[in-house]
Short mmCIF file of C-alpha atoms in Angstrom, two decimals:
data_model
loop_
_atom_site.label_atom_id
_atom_site.label_comp_id
_atom_site.label_asym_id
_atom_site.label_seq_id
_atom_site.Cartn_x
_atom_site.Cartn_y
_atom_site.Cartn_z
CA ASP D 1 32.13 27.77 11.49
CA THR D 2 30.60 27.09 8.12
CA ALA D 3 28.69 30.15 6.97
CA VAL D 4 28.18 33.00 4.58
CA SER D 5 30.04 36.01 5.90
CA GLN D 6 29.93 39.54 4.56
CA THR D 7 31.72 42.73 5.58
CA PRO D 8 31.22 45.40 6.64
CA LYS D 9 28.02 45.07 8.67
CA TYR D 10 27.40 48.82 8.55
CA LEU D 11 28.52 51.27 5.89
CA VAL D 12 27.82 55.00 6.07
CA THR D 13 29.08 57.10 3.20
CA GLN D 14 28.36 60.21 1.18
CA MET D 15 26.78 60.54 -2.21
CA GLY D 16 29.18 60.14 -5.08
CA ASN D 17 31.58 57.85 -3.24
CA ASP D 18 32.62 54.38 -4.37
CA LYS D 19 32.37 51.48 -1.95
CA SER D 20 32.71 47.69 -1.85
CA ILE D 21 31.06 44.95 0.17
CA LYS D 22 32.81 41.62 0.50
CA CYS D 23 31.23 38.17 0.75
CA GLU D 24 32.68 34.76 1.36
CA GLN D 25 31.07 31.35 1.77
CA ASN D 26 32.75 28.19 2.99
CA LEU D 27 29.78 25.90 2.39
CA GLY D 28 31.16 24.66 -0.92
CA HIS D 29 28.10 26.01 -2.73
CA ASP D 30 28.02 26.45 -6.48
CA THR D 31 26.09 29.69 -6.68
CA MET D 32 26.29 33.02 -4.88
CA TYR D 33 23.87 35.94 -4.96
CA TRP D 34 23.47 39.56 -4.00
CA TYR D 35 20.10 40.76 -2.79
CA LYS D 36 18.88 44.23 -1.88
CA GLN D 37 16.25 44.62 0.85
CA ASP D 38 14.62 48.02 0.89
CA SER D 39 12.69 49.77 3.62
CA LYS D 40 9.53 47.90 2.64
CA LYS D 41 11.37 44.63 3.26
CA PHE D 42 11.12 43.33 -0.31
CA LEU D 43 14.09 41.16 -1.22
CA LYS D 44 15.20 41.90 -4.78
CA ILE D 45 17.84 39.85 -6.50
CA MET D 46 20.65 41.84 -8.04
CA PHE D 47 23.16 39.28 -9.26
CA SER D 48 24.03 35.63 -9.05
CA TYR D 49 27.22 33.83 -9.99
CA ASN D 50 27.59 30.15 -10.79
CA ASN D 51 31.13 28.82 -11.12
CA LYS D 52 32.44 32.34 -11.70
CA GLU D 53 29.99 33.08 -14.46
CA LEU D 54 27.16 35.56 -14.20
CA ILE D 55 23.89 33.72 -14.76
CA ILE D 56 21.36 36.29 -13.59
CA ASN D 57 21.77 40.00 -13.99
CA GLU D 58 18.61 41.88 -13.09
CA THR D 59 18.10 45.40 -14.36
CA VAL D 60 20.27 47.12 -11.80
CA PRO D 61 22.24 50.26 -12.58
CA ASN D 62 25.66 49.62 -14.05
CA ARG D 63 27.09 51.50 -11.07
CA PHE D 64 26.77 48.13 -9.34
CA SER D 65 29.26 45.49 -10.39
CA PRO D 66 29.84 42.03 -8.93
CA LYS D 67 33.35 40.63 -8.77
CA SER D 68 34.00 36.95 -8.15
CA PRO D 69 37.69 36.04 -7.78
CA ASP D 70 36.77 32.42 -7.05
CA LYS D 71 33.81 30.18 -6.30
CA ALA D 72 33.82 31.08 -2.61
CA HIS D 73 33.77 34.87 -3.01
CA LEU D 74 31.37 37.35 -4.56
CA ASN D 75 32.09 40.99 -3.85
CA LEU D 76 29.85 43.93 -4.72
CA HIS D 77 31.30 47.20 -5.96
CA ILE D 78 29.16 50.31 -6.09
CA ASN D 79 30.29 53.46 -7.89
CA SER D 80 28.92 56.98 -7.54
CA LEU D 81 26.61 56.14 -4.66
CA GLU D 82 23.15 57.72 -4.62
CA LEU D 83 20.67 58.32 -1.80
CA GLY D 84 18.39 55.62 -3.21
CA ASP D 85 21.09 53.03 -2.76
CA SER D 86 20.49 53.10 0.99
CA ALA D 87 19.26 49.63 1.93
CA VAL D 88 20.40 46.36 3.45
CA TYR D 89 22.41 44.22 1.06
CA PHE D 90 22.48 40.47 1.61
CA CYS D 91 24.89 38.00 0.16
CA ALA D 92 23.61 34.44 -0.18
CA SER D 93 24.67 31.08 -1.56
CA SER D 94 23.01 27.85 -2.62
CA GLN D 95 24.15 24.46 -3.73
CA ASP D 96 22.68 24.79 -7.19
CA GLY D 97 21.46 27.89 -8.98
CA LEU D 98 18.65 26.24 -10.87
CA GLU D 99 17.05 23.66 -8.66
CA VAL D 100 15.15 24.17 -5.47
CA ALA D 101 18.04 24.36 -3.03
CA PRO D 102 17.45 26.78 -0.12
CA LEU D 103 19.46 29.95 0.17
CA HIS D 104 21.95 30.57 2.97
CA PHE D 105 22.23 34.28 3.72
CA GLY D 106 24.98 36.38 5.19
CA ASN D 107 24.09 38.76 8.02
CA GLY D 108 23.64 41.72 5.73
CA THR D 109 25.34 45.07 5.19
CA ARG D 110 23.30 48.13 6.09
CA LEU D 111 24.32 50.85 3.65
CA THR D 112 23.40 54.44 4.44
CA VAL D 113 24.14 57.10 1.85
CA THR D 114 23.99 60.69 3.10
CA GLY P 1 3.20 40.26 -13.68
CA GLN P 2 4.34 38.04 -10.88
CA ASN P 3 3.05 38.63 -7.40
CA ILE P 4 3.26 37.19 -3.90
CA ASP P 5 0.73 38.38 -1.31
CA GLN P 6 1.02 38.02 2.45
CA PRO P 7 -0.56 39.93 5.33
CA THR P 8 1.67 42.75 6.48
CA GLU P 9 1.38 42.07 10.18
CA MET P 10 -0.21 39.57 12.57
CA THR P 11 -0.43 39.36 16.34
CA ALA P 12 -0.77 36.19 18.40
CA THR P 13 -0.47 35.07 21.99
CA GLU P 14 2.31 32.98 23.48
CA GLY P 15 1.33 29.30 23.50
CA ALA P 16 -1.30 29.72 20.82
CA ILE P 17 -1.39 28.72 17.12
CA VAL P 18 -1.11 31.11 14.18
CA GLN P 19 -1.52 30.59 10.44
CA ILE P 20 0.26 32.89 7.99
CA ASN P 21 -1.18 32.80 4.49
CA CYS P 22 0.56 33.35 1.17
CA THR P 23 -1.03 33.56 -2.27
CA TYR P 24 0.97 33.72 -5.45
CA GLN P 25 0.58 34.41 -9.15
CA THR P 26 3.73 33.43 -11.00
CA SER P 27 4.76 32.32 -14.46
CA GLY P 28 5.20 28.66 -13.65
CA PHE P 29 5.96 27.01 -10.35
CA ASN P 30 9.03 25.15 -9.12
CA GLY P 31 8.53 25.19 -5.39
CA LEU P 32 7.55 27.47 -2.53
CA PHE P 33 9.79 28.43 0.37
CA TRP P 34 9.19 29.92 3.78
CA TYR P 35 11.94 31.88 5.50
CA GLN P 36 12.10 33.44 8.96
CA GLN P 37 13.79 36.80 9.44
CA HIS P 38 14.35 38.29 12.89
CA ALA P 39 14.74 42.06 13.01
CA GLY P 40 18.20 43.12 11.88
CA GLU P 41 19.19 39.60 10.93
CA ALA P 42 19.41 37.45 7.81
CA PRO P 43 16.53 35.32 6.53
CA THR P 44 16.84 31.66 7.48
CA PHE P 45 15.24 28.75 5.66
CA LEU P 46 12.19 27.16 7.32
CA SER P 47 10.42 24.94 4.80
CA TYR P 48 9.97 23.97 1.19
CA ASN P 49 6.88 22.64 -0.63
CA VAL P 50 6.68 21.50 -4.23
CA LEU P 51 3.80 18.99 -4.01
CA ASP P 52 0.32 19.63 -2.63
CA GLY P 53 -0.18 18.86 1.01
CA LEU P 54 1.20 19.48 4.44
CA GLU P 55 4.86 19.30 5.44
CA GLU P 56 5.42 19.13 9.18
CA LYS P 57 8.66 20.05 10.89
CA GLY P 58 8.38 20.27 14.65
CA ARG P 59 6.24 23.21 15.73
CA PHE P 60 6.15 24.54 12.17
CA SER P 61 4.11 23.13 9.29
CA SER P 62 3.70 24.39 5.74
CA PHE P 63 0.83 23.64 3.38
CA LEU P 64 0.60 24.02 -0.39
CA SER P 65 -2.24 23.98 -2.90
CA ARG P 66 -0.85 24.54 -6.39
CA SER P 67 -4.28 24.69 -8.02
CA LYS P 68 -5.24 27.57 -5.73
CA GLY P 69 -1.85 29.28 -5.76
CA TYR P 70 -1.94 29.19 -1.99
CA SER P 71 0.26 28.24 0.91
CA TYR P 72 0.23 28.74 4.64
CA LEU P 73 2.75 28.46 7.43
CA LEU P 74 1.33 27.11 10.69
CA LEU P 75 3.16 27.83 13.91
CA LYS P 76 2.10 25.92 17.03
CA GLU P 77 2.86 26.45 20.71
CA LEU P 78 4.06 29.96 19.98
CA GLN P 79 7.10 31.22 21.84
CA MET P 80 8.31 34.78 22.26
CA LYS P 81 11.31 33.96 20.07
CA ASP P 82 8.92 33.32 17.16
CA SER P 83 8.43 37.08 16.87
CA ALA P 84 9.91 37.73 13.43
CA SER P 85 9.00 38.35 9.82
CA TYR P 86 8.01 35.34 7.75
CA LEU P 87 8.82 35.51 4.06
CA CYS P 88 7.09 33.47 1.37
CA ALA P 89 9.00 32.93 -1.88
CA VAL P 90 8.18 31.04 -5.08
CA LYS P 91 10.49 29.74 -7.79
CA ASP P 92 9.00 30.41 -11.20
CA SER P 93 9.40 28.52 -14.47
CA ASN P 94 12.87 30.07 -14.94
CA TYR P 95 13.84 29.03 -11.39
CA GLN P 96 13.93 32.68 -10.36
CA LEU P 97 12.89 33.27 -6.78
CA ILE P 98 10.00 35.70 -6.36
CA TRP P 99 9.66 37.08 -2.83
CA GLY P 100 6.74 38.37 -0.84
CA ALA P 101 7.22 41.40 1.42
CA GLY P 102 6.92 39.22 4.51
CA THR P 103 4.51 39.03 7.43
CA LYS P 104 5.63 40.58 10.67
CA LEU P 105 4.47 38.33 13.51
CA ILE P 106 4.17 39.86 16.96
CA ILE P 107 3.87 37.48 19.90
CA LYS P 108 2.32 38.81 23.10
CA PRO P 109 2.66 37.17 26.52
#
């Protein structure tokens, strides 16, 4: 099936740990994104990658780092996890990062930091 | 600052019609999107407006007035499966997507 897939779906970990979330898209899209959705349901963009180059980097802590080995993958690494990092993280892709192409989202990773 | 406003929650009856409003104040405008998000799931694309007027797609329609900074999503013949959050998002002059917090729609039999 063509889709945006991310793993794991649930991630429970302790403060101070380092974790990674993986994302893959087989839609042939040019741009991939990471979004954070907090308890108030606001979607906030964290990063986007276009052709393996970072084109948007919002003011997120440098504990968060995106890694894109190729156009179809954009993984998210988080170091020294904090309680406030608990949220749902969505990976997404679109055909073009600048124009008005709709986003295709993965199913989300619910991160709980204890 | 940039802002998207939507009602937090709405309730409607199965078979009826509901209109979900969205007002925006952004630096520039390059299109408005509506997404549907069921609880615990990913947002999915519903509609896109860049010109004034009404776009109809089956039971769902979306309207835009750029001069008023206003859009609405109209859902007809409501079904129980339409219970979800509806997210309004605007692309600004830098093509960055600004999101509203979403409207939780509850459908009652």
